[in-house]
XYZ file of C-alpha atoms in Angstrom:
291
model
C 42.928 14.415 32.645
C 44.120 15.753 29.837
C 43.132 19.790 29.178
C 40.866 19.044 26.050
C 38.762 16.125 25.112
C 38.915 17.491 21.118
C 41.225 16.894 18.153
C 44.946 18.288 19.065
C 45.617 21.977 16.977
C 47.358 21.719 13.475
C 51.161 22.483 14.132
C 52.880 25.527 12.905
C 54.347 24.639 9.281
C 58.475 24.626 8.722
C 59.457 24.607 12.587
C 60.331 21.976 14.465
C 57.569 19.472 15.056
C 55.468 18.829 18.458
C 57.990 16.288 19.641
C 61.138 18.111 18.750
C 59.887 21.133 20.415
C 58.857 18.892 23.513
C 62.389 17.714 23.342
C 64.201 21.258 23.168
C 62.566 22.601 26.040
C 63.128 19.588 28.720
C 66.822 19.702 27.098
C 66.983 23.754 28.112
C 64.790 23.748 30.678
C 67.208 21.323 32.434
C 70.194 23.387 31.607
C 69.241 26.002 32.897
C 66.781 25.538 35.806
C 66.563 27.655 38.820
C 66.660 26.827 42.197
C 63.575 29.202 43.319
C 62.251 28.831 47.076
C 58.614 29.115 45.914
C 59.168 25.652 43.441
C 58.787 22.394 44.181
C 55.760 23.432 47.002
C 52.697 21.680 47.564
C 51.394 24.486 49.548
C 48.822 26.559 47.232
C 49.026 29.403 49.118
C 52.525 29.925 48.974
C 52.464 28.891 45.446
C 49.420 31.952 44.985
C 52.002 34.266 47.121
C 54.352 33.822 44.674
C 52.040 34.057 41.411
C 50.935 37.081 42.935
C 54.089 38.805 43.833
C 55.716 37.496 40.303
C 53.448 39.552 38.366
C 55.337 42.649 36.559
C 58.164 42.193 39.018
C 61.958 40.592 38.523
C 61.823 36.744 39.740
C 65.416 38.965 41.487
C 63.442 41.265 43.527
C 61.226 38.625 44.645
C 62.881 35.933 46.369
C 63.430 38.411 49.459
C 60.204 39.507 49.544
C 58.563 36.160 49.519
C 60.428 34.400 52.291
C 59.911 37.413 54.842
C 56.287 37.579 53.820
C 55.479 33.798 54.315
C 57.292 34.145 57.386
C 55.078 36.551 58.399
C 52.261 35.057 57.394
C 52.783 31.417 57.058
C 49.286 30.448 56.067
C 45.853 31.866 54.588
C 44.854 32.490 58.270
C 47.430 33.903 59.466
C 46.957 36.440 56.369
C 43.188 36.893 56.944
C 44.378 37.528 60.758
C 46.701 40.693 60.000
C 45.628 44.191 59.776
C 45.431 45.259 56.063
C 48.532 48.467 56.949
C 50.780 45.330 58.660
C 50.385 43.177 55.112
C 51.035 46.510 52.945
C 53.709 47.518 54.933
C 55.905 44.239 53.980
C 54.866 44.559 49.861
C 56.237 48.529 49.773
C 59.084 47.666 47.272
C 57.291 45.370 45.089
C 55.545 47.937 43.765
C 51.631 47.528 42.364
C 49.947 47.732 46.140
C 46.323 46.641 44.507
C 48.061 43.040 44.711
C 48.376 42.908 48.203
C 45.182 44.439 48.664
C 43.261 41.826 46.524
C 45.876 39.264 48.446
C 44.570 39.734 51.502
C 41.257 40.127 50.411
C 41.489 36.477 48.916
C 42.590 35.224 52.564
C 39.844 36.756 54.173
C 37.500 35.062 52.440
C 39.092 31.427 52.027
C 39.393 31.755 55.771
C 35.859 32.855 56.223
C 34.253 30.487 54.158
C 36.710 28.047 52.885
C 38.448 26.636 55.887
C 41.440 28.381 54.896
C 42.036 26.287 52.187
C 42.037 27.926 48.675
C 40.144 25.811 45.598
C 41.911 23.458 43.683
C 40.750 24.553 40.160
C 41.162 26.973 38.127
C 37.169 28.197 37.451
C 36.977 27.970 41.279
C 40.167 30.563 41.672
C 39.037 33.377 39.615
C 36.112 34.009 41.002
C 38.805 35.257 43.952
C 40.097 38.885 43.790
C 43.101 40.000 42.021
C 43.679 36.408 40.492
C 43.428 36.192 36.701
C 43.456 33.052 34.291
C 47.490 32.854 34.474
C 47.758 33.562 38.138
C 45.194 30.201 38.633
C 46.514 28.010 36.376
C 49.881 29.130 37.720
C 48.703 27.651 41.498
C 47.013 24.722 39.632
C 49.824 23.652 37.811
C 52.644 24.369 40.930
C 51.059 23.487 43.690
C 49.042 20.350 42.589
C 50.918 19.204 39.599
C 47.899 19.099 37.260
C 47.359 20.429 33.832
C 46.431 23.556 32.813
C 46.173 26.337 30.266
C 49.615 28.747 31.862
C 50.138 31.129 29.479
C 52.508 34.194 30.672
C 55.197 36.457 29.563
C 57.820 33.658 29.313
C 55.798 30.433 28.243
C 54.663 33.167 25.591
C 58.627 34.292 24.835
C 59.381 30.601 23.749
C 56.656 29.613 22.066
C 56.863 32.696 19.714
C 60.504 32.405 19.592
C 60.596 28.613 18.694
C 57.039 28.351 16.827
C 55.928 31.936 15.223
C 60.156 33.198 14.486
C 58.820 35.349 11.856
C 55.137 36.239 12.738
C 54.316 39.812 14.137
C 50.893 40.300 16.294
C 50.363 36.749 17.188
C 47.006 36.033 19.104
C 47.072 34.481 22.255
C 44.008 32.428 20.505
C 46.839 30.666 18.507
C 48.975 30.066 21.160
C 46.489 28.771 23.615
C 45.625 25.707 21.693
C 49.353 24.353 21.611
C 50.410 25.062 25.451
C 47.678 23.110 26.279
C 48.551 20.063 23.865
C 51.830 20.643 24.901
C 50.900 20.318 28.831
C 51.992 16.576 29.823
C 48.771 14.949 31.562
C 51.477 14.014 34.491
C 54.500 16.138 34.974
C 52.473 19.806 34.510
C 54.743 21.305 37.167
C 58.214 20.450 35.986
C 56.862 21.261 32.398
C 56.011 24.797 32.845
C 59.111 25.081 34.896
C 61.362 24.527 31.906
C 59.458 26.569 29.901
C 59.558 29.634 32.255
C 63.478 29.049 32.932
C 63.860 28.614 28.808
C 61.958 31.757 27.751
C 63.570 33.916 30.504
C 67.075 32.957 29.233
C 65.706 33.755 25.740
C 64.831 36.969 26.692
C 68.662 37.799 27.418
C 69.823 36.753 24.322
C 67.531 38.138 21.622
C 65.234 40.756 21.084
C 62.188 39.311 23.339
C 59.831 37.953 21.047
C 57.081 38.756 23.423
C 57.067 42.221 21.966
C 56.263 40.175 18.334
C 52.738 39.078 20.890
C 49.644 41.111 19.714
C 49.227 41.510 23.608
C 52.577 43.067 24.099
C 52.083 46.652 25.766
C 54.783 48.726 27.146
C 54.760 49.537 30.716
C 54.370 53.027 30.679
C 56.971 55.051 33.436
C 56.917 55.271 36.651
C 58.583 58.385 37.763
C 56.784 60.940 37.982
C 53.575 59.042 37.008
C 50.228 58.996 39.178
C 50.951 55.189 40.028
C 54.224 56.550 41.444
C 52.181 59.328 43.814
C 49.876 56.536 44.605
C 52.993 54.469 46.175
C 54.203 57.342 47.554
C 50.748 58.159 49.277
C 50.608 54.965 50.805
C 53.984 54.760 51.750
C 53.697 58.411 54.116
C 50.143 57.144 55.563
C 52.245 53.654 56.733
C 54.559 55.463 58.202
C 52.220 58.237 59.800
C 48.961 56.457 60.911
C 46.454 59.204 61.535
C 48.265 61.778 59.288
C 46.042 64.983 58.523
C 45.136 65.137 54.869
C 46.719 68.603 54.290
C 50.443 67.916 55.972
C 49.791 64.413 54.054
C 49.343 67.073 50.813
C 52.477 68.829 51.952
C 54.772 65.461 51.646
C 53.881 65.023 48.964
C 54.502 67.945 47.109
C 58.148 67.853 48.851
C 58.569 64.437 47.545
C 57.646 65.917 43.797
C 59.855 69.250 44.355
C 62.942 66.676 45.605
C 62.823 64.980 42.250
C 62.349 67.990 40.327
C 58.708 68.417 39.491
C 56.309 70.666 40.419
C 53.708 70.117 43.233
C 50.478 68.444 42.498
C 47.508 69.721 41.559
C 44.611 70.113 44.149
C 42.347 68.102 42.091
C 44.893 65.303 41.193
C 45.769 64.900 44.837
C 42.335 64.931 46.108
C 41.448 62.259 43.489
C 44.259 59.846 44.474
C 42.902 59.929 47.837
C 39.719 59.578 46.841
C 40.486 56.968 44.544
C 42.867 55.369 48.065
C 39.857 55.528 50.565
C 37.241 53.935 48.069
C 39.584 51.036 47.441
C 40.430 50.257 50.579
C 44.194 51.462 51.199
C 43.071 54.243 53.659
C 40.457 54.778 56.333
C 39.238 58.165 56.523
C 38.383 59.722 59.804
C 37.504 63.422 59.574
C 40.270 65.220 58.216
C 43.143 61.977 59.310
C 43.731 59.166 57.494
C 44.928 55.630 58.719
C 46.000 52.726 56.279
């Protein structure tokens, strides 16, 4: 079915037309496809694994990651079966824990009340934690070869790049009206394919025109940052089940003092760990702390 039942959206004037741009990106997308082990699955879950981990992290740092974790847990079951510390455990080094959190959370209850099958569209998938517009049309698109609406970082890159060349602050509102006429009614997956393998070539050989997105926002830095003593946190009450808050405190500050900061303040420690417990990453037992 195709994504819209209305009139298709007026073109962009002086670049090249609907079928030429068609055209360009099967010709690139061909040239330079890649060989991922997440493509070409008909597994949504491992599909949604991927989505999941692929969000502000390398497709490079990835790959690893995602073949020890479905070997780990091959299925949305075997997911919803593992302790929450076991499934963080195997994301520390993808950075962005709150995915694995809402990860798991998703398995637990497709398992519980889905049969431990996830839905097959995309209004039906965001009503599940951590999974966002992109993320479900991502599975819908991968996973079942359908059309839908995928609009991310790179299907963004070439459409500005190819479409808007001299625009600043372009609206997602303009763009999602021509991936979705653009969307073949058969062929969704190998589609979205070329256009992810097209705009991440783009992106090493100009200045990304993502930036020239009115959605564009720079990822603000890590080191030293709260995020960072968040991972950090979690990382030390992995390794140390049952840690007392104050040595937990301690390891902290000598993680700080190693890189050349100061130690953390009081407050900003206790509300990290408040902030851990009420979302789930810790269990709080007296004065110890379990993940």
């Amino acid at each position: 079915m195709p994504l819209t039942d209305g009139p298709r959206p007026a073109w962009p004037p002086a670049v090249p037309d609907r079928e030429a741009f068609t055209a360009l990106v099967r010709e690139r997308g061909a040239a330079l496809y890649r060989d991922l082990p997440w493509r070409n699955l008909d597994d949504p879950y491992a599909v949604l694994v991927s989505e999941i981990m692929l969000q502000q992290t390398q497709v490079a740092r990835v790959g690893r990651f995602w073949e020890r974790f479905m070997a780990l847990f091959p299925t949305i079951d075997a997911l919803a079966s593992a302790d929450t510390s076991d499934v963080l455990a195997q994301w520390q080094g993808l950075g962005y824990n709150r995915r694995a959190l809402a990860l798991k959370r998703t398995a637990d209850l497709c398992a519980a009340e889905r049969g431990g099958q996830l839905p097959c569209t995309t209004e039906e998938l965001v009503q599940l934690p951590g999974i966002g517009p992109a993320t479900a049309a991502g599975v819908v698109a991968f996973a079942f070869d359908r059309p839908s609406l995928y609009l991310e970082t790179n299907v963004r890159t070439v459409f500005l790049h190819e479409l808007f060349p001299n625009r600043e602050g372009v609206r997602d509102r303009e763009l999602a009206p021509l991936v979705a006429d653009t969307c073949p009614e058969e062929g969704a997956r190998a589609w979205y394919y070329a256009l992810l393998d097209y705009g991440a070539h783009l992106k090493t050989q100009v200045a990304n025109p993502s930036r020239r997105s009115a959605h564009h926002t720079r990822q603000s830095a890590f080191e030293g940052s709260r995020r960072q003593k968040r991972a950090e946190l979690v990382r030390i009450v992995l390794a140390a089940p049952g840690i007392a808050v104050p040595e937990l405190a301690e390891r902290l500050d000598a993680f700080e003092q190693a890189a050349g900061r100061p130690c953390v303040d009081a407050d900003v420690f206790d509300g990290i760990v408040a902030d851990l417990v009420s979302e789930g990453f810790f269990r709080r037992e007296g004065d110890l702390l379990f993940a």
